[in-house]
JSON list of C-alpha atoms in Angstrom, two decimals:
[
{"chain": "Q", "resi": 1, "resn": "UNK", "atom": "CA", "xyz": [25.17, -38.13, 72.06]},
{"chain": "Q", "resi": 2, "resn": "UNK", "atom": "CA", "xyz": [26.70, -36.82, 75.25]},
{"chain": "Q", "resi": 3, "resn": "UNK", "atom": "CA", "xyz": [25.98, -33.41, 76.75]},
{"chain": "Q", "resi": 4, "resn": "UNK", "atom": "CA", "xyz": [29.35, -32.10, 75.54]},
{"chain": "Q", "resi": 5, "resn": "UNK", "atom": "CA", "xyz": [28.68, -33.30, 72.01]},
{"chain": "Q", "resi": 6, "resn": "UNK", "atom": "CA", "xyz": [25.29, -31.57, 71.98]},
{"chain": "Q", "resi": 7, "resn": "UNK", "atom": "CA", "xyz": [26.86, -28.36, 73.26]},
{"chain": "Q", "resi": 8, "resn": "UNK", "atom": "CA", "xyz": [29.49, -28.48, 70.52]},
{"chain": "Q", "resi": 9, "resn": "UNK", "atom": "CA", "xyz": [26.80, -28.98, 67.87]},
{"chain": "Q", "resi": 10, "resn": "UNK", "atom": "CA", "xyz": [24.96, -25.91, 69.19]},
{"chain": "Q", "resi": 11, "resn": "UNK", "atom": "CA", "xyz": [28.13, -23.79, 69.45]},
{"chain": "Q", "resi": 12, "resn": "UNK", "atom": "CA", "xyz": [29.30, -24.74, 65.98]},
{"chain": "Q", "resi": 13, "resn": "UNK", "atom": "CA", "xyz": [25.88, -24.19, 64.37]},
{"chain": "Q", "resi": 14, "resn": "UNK", "atom": "CA", "xyz": [25.62, -20.78, 66.06]},
{"chain": "Q", "resi": 15, "resn": "UNK", "atom": "CA", "xyz": [29.11, -19.91, 64.84]},
{"chain": "Q", "resi": 16, "resn": "UNK", "atom": "CA", "xyz": [28.23, -21.01, 61.29]},
{"chain": "Q", "resi": 17, "resn": "UNK", "atom": "CA", "xyz": [25.08, -18.87, 61.25]},
{"chain": "Q", "resi": 18, "resn": "UNK", "atom": "CA", "xyz": [27.05, -15.82, 62.40]},
{"chain": "Q", "resi": 19, "resn": "UNK", "atom": "CA", "xyz": [30.05, -16.46, 60.15]},
{"chain": "Q", "resi": 20, "resn": "UNK", "atom": "CA", "xyz": [27.89, -17.05, 57.09]},
{"chain": "Q", "resi": 21, "resn": "UNK", "atom": "CA", "xyz": [25.77, -13.96, 57.75]},
{"chain": "Q", "resi": 22, "resn": "UNK", "atom": "CA", "xyz": [28.84, -11.79, 58.01]},
{"chain": "Q", "resi": 23, "resn": "UNK", "atom": "CA", "xyz": [31.06, -13.40, 55.35]},
{"chain": "Q", "resi": 24, "resn": "UNK", "atom": "CA", "xyz": [29.77, -11.61, 52.27]},
{"chain": "Q", "resi": 25, "resn": "UNK", "atom": "CA", "xyz": [28.64, -8.44, 53.94]},
{"chain": "Q", "resi": 26, "resn": "UNK", "atom": "CA", "xyz": [31.97, -7.66, 55.62]},
{"chain": "Q", "resi": 27, "resn": "UNK", "atom": "CA", "xyz": [33.60, -7.44, 52.20]},
{"chain": "Q", "resi": 28, "resn": "UNK", "atom": "CA", "xyz": [30.78, -5.37, 50.72]},
{"chain": "Q", "resi": 29, "resn": "UNK", "atom": "CA", "xyz": [30.71, -3.10, 53.77]},
{"chain": "Q", "resi": 30, "resn": "UNK", "atom": "CA", "xyz": [34.46, -2.51, 53.73]},
{"chain": "Q", "resi": 31, "resn": "UNK", "atom": "CA", "xyz": [34.53, -2.03, 49.97]},
{"chain": "Q", "resi": 32, "resn": "UNK", "atom": "CA", "xyz": [32.04, 0.80, 50.38]},
{"chain": "Q", "resi": 33, "resn": "UNK", "atom": "CA", "xyz": [34.66, 2.65, 52.44]},
{"chain": "Q", "resi": 34, "resn": "UNK", "atom": "CA", "xyz": [37.71, 1.94, 50.29]},
{"chain": "Q", "resi": 35, "resn": "UNK", "atom": "CA", "xyz": [36.31, 1.53, 46.79]},
{"chain": "Q", "resi": 36, "resn": "UNK", "atom": "CA", "xyz": [39.46, -0.45, 46.06]},
{"chain": "Q", "resi": 37, "resn": "UNK", "atom": "CA", "xyz": [39.72, -4.07, 45.00]},
{"chain": "Q", "resi": 38, "resn": "UNK", "atom": "CA", "xyz": [43.42, -3.86, 45.90]},
{"chain": "Q", "resi": 39, "resn": "UNK", "atom": "CA", "xyz": [42.58, -2.92, 49.50]},
{"chain": "Q", "resi": 40, "resn": "UNK", "atom": "CA", "xyz": [40.01, -5.70, 49.72]},
{"chain": "Q", "resi": 41, "resn": "UNK", "atom": "CA", "xyz": [42.54, -8.21, 48.39]},
{"chain": "Q", "resi": 42, "resn": "UNK", "atom": "CA", "xyz": [45.04, -7.05, 51.01]},
{"chain": "Q", "resi": 43, "resn": "UNK", "atom": "CA", "xyz": [42.33, -7.30, 53.70]},
{"chain": "Q", "resi": 44, "resn": "UNK", "atom": "CA", "xyz": [41.63, -10.90, 52.66]},
{"chain": "Q", "resi": 45, "resn": "UNK", "atom": "CA", "xyz": [45.35, -11.72, 52.62]},
{"chain": "Q", "resi": 46, "resn": "UNK", "atom": "CA", "xyz": [45.81, -10.32, 56.13]},
{"chain": "Q", "resi": 47, "resn": "UNK", "atom": "CA", "xyz": [42.75, -12.15, 57.44]},
{"chain": "Q", "resi": 48, "resn": "UNK", "atom": "CA", "xyz": [43.61, -15.50, 55.89]},
{"chain": "Q", "resi": 49, "resn": "UNK", "atom": "CA", "xyz": [47.28, -15.21, 56.91]},
{"chain": "Q", "resi": 50, "resn": "UNK", "atom": "CA", "xyz": [46.23, -14.69, 60.51]},
{"chain": "Q", "resi": 51, "resn": "UNK", "atom": "CA", "xyz": [44.07, -17.84, 60.67]},
{"chain": "Q", "resi": 52, "resn": "UNK", "atom": "CA", "xyz": [47.00, -20.30, 60.73]},
{"chain": "Q", "resi": 53, "resn": "UNK", "atom": "CA", "xyz": [48.89, -17.99, 63.08]},
{"chain": "Q", "resi": 54, "resn": "UNK", "atom": "CA", "xyz": [45.87, -17.92, 65.41]},
{"chain": "Q", "resi": 55, "resn": "UNK", "atom": "CA", "xyz": [45.61, -21.70, 65.07]},
{"chain": "Q", "resi": 56, "resn": "UNK", "atom": "CA", "xyz": [49.25, -22.05, 66.14]},
{"chain": "Q", "resi": 57, "resn": "UNK", "atom": "CA", "xyz": [48.93, -19.57, 69.02]},
{"chain": "Q", "resi": 58, "resn": "UNK", "atom": "CA", "xyz": [45.76, -21.37, 70.14]},
{"chain": "Q", "resi": 59, "resn": "UNK", "atom": "CA", "xyz": [47.79, -24.57, 70.24]},
{"chain": "Q", "resi": 60, "resn": "UNK", "atom": "CA", "xyz": [50.42, -22.90, 72.39]},
{"chain": "Q", "resi": 61, "resn": "UNK", "atom": "CA", "xyz": [47.73, -21.54, 74.72]},
{"chain": "Q", "resi": 62, "resn": "UNK", "atom": "CA", "xyz": [46.26, -25.04, 75.07]},
{"chain": "Q", "resi": 63, "resn": "UNK", "atom": "CA", "xyz": [49.22, -25.91, 77.27]},
{"chain": "Q", "resi": 64, "resn": "UNK", "atom": "CA", "xyz": [47.97, -23.43, 79.89]},
{"chain": "Q", "resi": 65, "resn": "UNK", "atom": "CA", "xyz": [44.24, -23.09, 79.20]},
{"chain": "Q", "resi": 66, "resn": "UNK", "atom": "CA", "xyz": [41.39, -25.47, 78.51]},
{"chain": "Q", "resi": 67, "resn": "UNK", "atom": "CA", "xyz": [40.16, -25.87, 74.95]},
{"chain": "Q", "resi": 68, "resn": "UNK", "atom": "CA", "xyz": [36.79, -24.40, 75.90]},
{"chain": "Q", "resi": 69, "resn": "UNK", "atom": "CA", "xyz": [38.58, -21.31, 77.21]},
{"chain": "Q", "resi": 70, "resn": "UNK", "atom": "CA", "xyz": [40.51, -20.98, 73.94]},
{"chain": "Q", "resi": 71, "resn": "UNK", "atom": "CA", "xyz": [37.25, -21.38, 72.00]},
{"chain": "Q", "resi": 72, "resn": "UNK", "atom": "CA", "xyz": [35.65, -18.61, 74.07]},
{"chain": "Q", "resi": 73, "resn": "UNK", "atom": "CA", "xyz": [38.71, -16.39, 73.62]},
{"chain": "Q", "resi": 74, "resn": "UNK", "atom": "CA", "xyz": [38.52, -16.95, 69.87]},
{"chain": "Q", "resi": 75, "resn": "UNK", "atom": "CA", "xyz": [34.86, -15.97, 69.81]},
{"chain": "Q", "resi": 76, "resn": "UNK", "atom": "CA", "xyz": [35.58, -12.90, 71.97]},
{"chain": "Q", "resi": 77, "resn": "UNK", "atom": "CA", "xyz": [38.34, -11.85, 69.56]},
{"chain": "Q", "resi": 78, "resn": "UNK", "atom": "CA", "xyz": [35.91, -12.26, 66.64]},
{"chain": "Q", "resi": 79, "resn": "UNK", "atom": "CA", "xyz": [33.35, -10.18, 68.57]},
{"chain": "Q", "resi": 80, "resn": "UNK", "atom": "CA", "xyz": [35.97, -7.48, 69.11]},
{"chain": "Q", "resi": 81, "resn": "UNK", "atom": "CA", "xyz": [36.69, -7.43, 65.34]},
{"chain": "Q", "resi": 82, "resn": "UNK", "atom": "CA", "xyz": [33.02, -6.75, 64.61]},
{"chain": "Q", "resi": 83, "resn": "UNK", "atom": "CA", "xyz": [32.81, -4.21, 67.43]},
{"chain": "Q", "resi": 84, "resn": "UNK", "atom": "CA", "xyz": [35.85, -2.46, 65.92]},
{"chain": "Q", "resi": 85, "resn": "UNK", "atom": "CA", "xyz": [34.17, -2.62, 62.51]},
{"chain": "Q", "resi": 86, "resn": "UNK", "atom": "CA", "xyz": [31.03, -0.97, 63.86]},
{"chain": "Q", "resi": 87, "resn": "UNK", "atom": "CA", "xyz": [32.69, 1.45, 66.27]},
{"chain": "Q", "resi": 88, "resn": "UNK", "atom": "CA", "xyz": [35.31, 2.88, 63.95]},
{"chain": "Q", "resi": 89, "resn": "UNK", "atom": "CA", "xyz": [33.53, 2.70, 60.60]},
{"chain": "Q", "resi": 90, "resn": "UNK", "atom": "CA", "xyz": [33.58, 6.49, 60.17]},
{"chain": "Q", "resi": 91, "resn": "UNK", "atom": "CA", "xyz": [37.39, 6.41, 60.30]},
{"chain": "Q", "resi": 92, "resn": "UNK", "atom": "CA", "xyz": [37.67, 3.93, 57.41]},
{"chain": "Q", "resi": 93, "resn": "UNK", "atom": "CA", "xyz": [37.10, 6.64, 54.77]},
{"chain": "Q", "resi": 94, "resn": "UNK", "atom": "CA", "xyz": [40.23, 8.56, 55.73]},
{"chain": "Q", "resi": 95, "resn": "UNK", "atom": "CA", "xyz": [42.24, 5.67, 57.18]},
{"chain": "Q", "resi": 96, "resn": "UNK", "atom": "CA", "xyz": [41.58, 2.75, 54.86]},
{"chain": "Q", "resi": 97, "resn": "UNK", "atom": "CA", "xyz": [44.45, 0.80, 56.46]},
{"chain": "Q", "resi": 98, "resn": "UNK", "atom": "CA", "xyz": [42.17, 0.24, 59.48]},
{"chain": "Q", "resi": 99, "resn": "UNK", "atom": "CA", "xyz": [40.42, -2.47, 57.47]},
{"chain": "Q", "resi": 100, "resn": "UNK", "atom": "CA", "xyz": [43.65, -4.44, 57.81]},
{"chain": "Q", "resi": 101, "resn": "UNK", "atom": "CA", "xyz": [43.27, -4.21, 61.59]},
{"chain": "Q", "resi": 102, "resn": "UNK", "atom": "CA", "xyz": [39.82, -5.79, 61.18]},
{"chain": "Q", "resi": 103, "resn": "UNK", "atom": "CA", "xyz": [41.37, -8.57, 59.07]},
{"chain": "Q", "resi": 104, "resn": "UNK", "atom": "CA", "xyz": [44.14, -9.11, 61.60]},
{"chain": "Q", "resi": 105, "resn": "UNK", "atom": "CA", "xyz": [41.75, -9.37, 64.57]},
{"chain": "Q", "resi": 106, "resn": "UNK", "atom": "CA", "xyz": [39.15, -11.44, 62.73]},
{"chain": "Q", "resi": 107, "resn": "UNK", "atom": "CA", "xyz": [41.72, -13.89, 61.34]},
{"chain": "Q", "resi": 108, "resn": "UNK", "atom": "CA", "xyz": [43.35, -14.36, 64.74]},
{"chain": "Q", "resi": 109, "resn": "UNK", "atom": "CA", "xyz": [39.99, -15.07, 66.37]},
{"chain": "Q", "resi": 110, "resn": "UNK", "atom": "CA", "xyz": [39.05, -17.52, 63.63]},
{"chain": "Q", "resi": 111, "resn": "UNK", "atom": "CA", "xyz": [42.35, -19.34, 64.12]},
{"chain": "Q", "resi": 112, "resn": "UNK", "atom": "CA", "xyz": [41.70, -19.71, 67.84]},
{"chain": "Q", "resi": 113, "resn": "UNK", "atom": "CA", "xyz": [38.16, -20.90, 67.14]},
{"chain": "Q", "resi": 114, "resn": "UNK", "atom": "CA", "xyz": [39.16, -23.49, 64.55]},
{"chain": "Q", "resi": 115, "resn": "UNK", "atom": "CA", "xyz": [42.01, -24.87, 66.66]},
{"chain": "Q", "resi": 116, "resn": "UNK", "atom": "CA", "xyz": [39.77, -25.35, 69.67]},
{"chain": "Q", "resi": 117, "resn": "UNK", "atom": "CA", "xyz": [36.67, -26.63, 67.86]},
{"chain": "Q", "resi": 118, "resn": "UNK", "atom": "CA", "xyz": [38.68, -29.22, 65.90]},
{"chain": "Q", "resi": 119, "resn": "UNK", "atom": "CA", "xyz": [40.40, -30.40, 69.05]},
{"chain": "Q", "resi": 120, "resn": "UNK", "atom": "CA", "xyz": [37.18, -30.45, 71.05]},
{"chain": "Q", "resi": 121, "resn": "UNK", "atom": "CA", "xyz": [35.39, -32.42, 68.33]},
{"chain": "Q", "resi": 122, "resn": "UNK", "atom": "CA", "xyz": [37.93, -35.19, 68.75]},
{"chain": "Q", "resi": 123, "resn": "UNK", "atom": "CA", "xyz": [38.13, -35.06, 72.52]},
{"chain": "Q", "resi": 124, "resn": "UNK", "atom": "CA", "xyz": [34.43, -34.84, 73.27]},
{"chain": "Q", "resi": 125, "resn": "UNK", "atom": "CA", "xyz": [33.30, -37.75, 71.14]},
{"chain": "Q", "resi": 126, "resn": "UNK", "atom": "CA", "xyz": [34.00, -41.40, 71.70]},
{"chain": "Q", "resi": 127, "resn": "UNK", "atom": "CA", "xyz": [34.73, -43.93, 68.99]},
{"chain": "Q", "resi": 128, "resn": "UNK", "atom": "CA", "xyz": [31.17, -45.21, 69.32]},
{"chain": "Q", "resi": 129, "resn": "UNK", "atom": "CA", "xyz": [29.43, -41.84, 69.25]},
{"chain": "Q", "resi": 130, "resn": "UNK", "atom": "CA", "xyz": [31.69, -40.10, 66.70]},
{"chain": "Q", "resi": 131, "resn": "UNK", "atom": "CA", "xyz": [29.71, -41.09, 63.55]},
{"chain": "Q", "resi": 132, "resn": "UNK", "atom": "CA", "xyz": [26.44, -39.79, 65.00]},
{"chain": "Q", "resi": 133, "resn": "UNK", "atom": "CA", "xyz": [28.13, -36.71, 66.41]},
{"chain": "Q", "resi": 134, "resn": "UNK", "atom": "CA", "xyz": [29.93, -35.78, 63.18]},
{"chain": "Q", "resi": 135, "resn": "UNK", "atom": "CA", "xyz": [26.79, -36.44, 61.10]},
{"chain": "Q", "resi": 136, "resn": "UNK", "atom": "CA", "xyz": [24.62, -34.34, 63.38]},
{"chain": "Q", "resi": 137, "resn": "UNK", "atom": "CA", "xyz": [27.17, -31.53, 63.42]},
{"chain": "Q", "resi": 138, "resn": "UNK", "atom": "CA", "xyz": [27.40, -31.58, 59.62]},
{"chain": "Q", "resi": 139, "resn": "UNK", "atom": "CA", "xyz": [23.60, -31.45, 59.29]},
{"chain": "Q", "resi": 140, "resn": "UNK", "atom": "CA", "xyz": [23.31, -28.47, 61.63]},
{"chain": "Q", "resi": 141, "resn": "UNK", "atom": "CA", "xyz": [26.29, -26.67, 60.05]},
{"chain": "Q", "resi": 142, "resn": "UNK", "atom": "CA", "xyz": [24.83, -27.16, 56.58]},
{"chain": "Q", "resi": 143, "resn": "UNK", "atom": "CA", "xyz": [21.40, -25.97, 57.70]},
{"chain": "Q", "resi": 144, "resn": "UNK", "atom": "CA", "xyz": [23.04, -22.91, 59.25]},
{"chain": "Q", "resi": 145, "resn": "UNK", "atom": "CA", "xyz": [24.82, -22.03, 56.01]},
{"chain": "Q", "resi": 146, "resn": "UNK", "atom": "CA", "xyz": [21.51, -22.29, 54.14]},
{"chain": "Q", "resi": 147, "resn": "UNK", "atom": "CA", "xyz": [19.46, -20.26, 56.60]},
{"chain": "Q", "resi": 148, "resn": "UNK", "atom": "CA", "xyz": [22.01, -17.50, 57.28]},
{"chain": "Q", "resi": 149, "resn": "UNK", "atom": "CA", "xyz": [22.19, -15.90, 53.80]},
{"chain": "Q", "resi": 150, "resn": "UNK", "atom": "CA", "xyz": [18.40, -15.89, 53.58]},
{"chain": "Q", "resi": 151, "resn": "UNK", "atom": "CA", "xyz": [18.10, -14.16, 56.97]},
{"chain": "Q", "resi": 152, "resn": "UNK", "atom": "CA", "xyz": [20.89, -11.69, 56.12]},
{"chain": "Q", "resi": 153, "resn": "UNK", "atom": "CA", "xyz": [19.29, -10.83, 52.79]},
{"chain": "Q", "resi": 154, "resn": "UNK", "atom": "CA", "xyz": [15.93, -10.25, 54.47]},
{"chain": "Q", "resi": 155, "resn": "UNK", "atom": "CA", "xyz": [17.57, -7.96, 57.04]},
{"chain": "Q", "resi": 156, "resn": "UNK", "atom": "CA", "xyz": [19.15, -5.85, 54.28]},
{"chain": "Q", "resi": 157, "resn": "UNK", "atom": "CA", "xyz": [15.92, -5.84, 52.26]},
{"chain": "Q", "resi": 158, "resn": "UNK", "atom": "CA", "xyz": [13.82, -4.69, 55.24]},
{"chain": "Q", "resi": 159, "resn": "UNK", "atom": "CA", "xyz": [16.29, -1.99, 56.31]},
{"chain": "Q", "resi": 160, "resn": "UNK", "atom": "CA", "xyz": [15.96, 1.64, 55.23]},
{"chain": "Q", "resi": 161, "resn": "UNK", "atom": "CA", "xyz": [19.40, 1.56, 53.60]},
{"chain": "Q", "resi": 162, "resn": "UNK", "atom": "CA", "xyz": [21.86, -1.18, 52.70]},
{"chain": "Q", "resi": 163, "resn": "UNK", "atom": "CA", "xyz": [24.38, 0.28, 55.16]},
{"chain": "Q", "resi": 164, "resn": "UNK", "atom": "CA", "xyz": [21.83, 0.12, 57.98]},
{"chain": "Q", "resi": 165, "resn": "UNK", "atom": "CA", "xyz": [21.12, -3.49, 57.03]},
{"chain": "Q", "resi": 166, "resn": "UNK", "atom": "CA", "xyz": [24.82, -4.36, 57.18]},
{"chain": "Q", "resi": 167, "resn": "UNK", "atom": "CA", "xyz": [25.12, -2.72, 60.59]},
{"chain": "Q", "resi": 168, "resn": "UNK", "atom": "CA", "xyz": [22.10, -4.72, 61.81]},
{"chain": "Q", "resi": 169, "resn": "UNK", "atom": "CA", "xyz": [23.68, -7.92, 60.50]},
{"chain": "Q", "resi": 170, "resn": "UNK", "atom": "CA", "xyz": [26.93, -7.19, 62.34]},
{"chain": "Q", "resi": 171, "resn": "UNK", "atom": "CA", "xyz": [25.00, -6.47, 65.54]},
{"chain": "Q", "resi": 172, "resn": "UNK", "atom": "CA", "xyz": [23.17, -9.80, 65.23]},
{"chain": "Q", "resi": 173, "resn": "UNK", "atom": "CA", "xyz": [26.47, -11.54, 64.50]},
{"chain": "Q", "resi": 174, "resn": "UNK", "atom": "CA", "xyz": [27.94, -10.08, 67.70]},
{"chain": "Q", "resi": 175, "resn": "UNK", "atom": "CA", "xyz": [24.94, -11.32, 69.71]},
{"chain": "Q", "resi": 176, "resn": "UNK", "atom": "CA", "xyz": [25.19, -14.81, 68.16]},
{"chain": "Q", "resi": 177, "resn": "UNK", "atom": "CA", "xyz": [28.93, -14.99, 68.88]},
{"chain": "Q", "resi": 178, "resn": "UNK", "atom": "CA", "xyz": [28.31, -13.90, 72.49]},
{"chain": "Q", "resi": 179, "resn": "UNK", "atom": "CA", "xyz": [25.72, -16.68, 72.83]},
{"chain": "Q", "resi": 180, "resn": "UNK", "atom": "CA", "xyz": [28.18, -19.22, 71.40]},
{"chain": "Q", "resi": 181, "resn": "UNK", "atom": "CA", "xyz": [30.94, -18.02, 73.75]},
{"chain": "Q", "resi": 182, "resn": "UNK", "atom": "CA", "xyz": [28.63, -18.31, 76.76]},
{"chain": "Q", "resi": 183, "resn": "UNK", "atom": "CA", "xyz": [27.53, -21.83, 75.81]}
]
């Protein structure tokens, strides 16, 4: 595999660890503030609606910026969603609609990420190296999705409170996304 292919495997595996660690706990964390399944459903709808919009906007940005820049922007937007989640969590009790802002930012960042990573996967691999590259990426992504819930569960278990565990997970997710953006 080429250097670019190896970098993409590392970036994608790091993203998968972070995304898997945060996936369940974001919903649990936000539900603790709202106590409403309706609000959580709306949060999910906002987030998942923003992914294709972010994908489309990422495509438009690709006319002016490199795909690696769009990937980094996507990761930075995701980081800002988690920073918003941690920084303004005390406001969620009185202003439950702020969880929709988290969904909006997170979905947009994920759209940017998925546009750029899918495009880079095709551009960085050659016809000859693509089977090895895709196989290796799938192995690392799968391993990441197995390891991440175990690590996240251990963090919550070893924390004084569940809320402190969730906050620690989000902090680790931010660090992992920063590492992926820098790579």
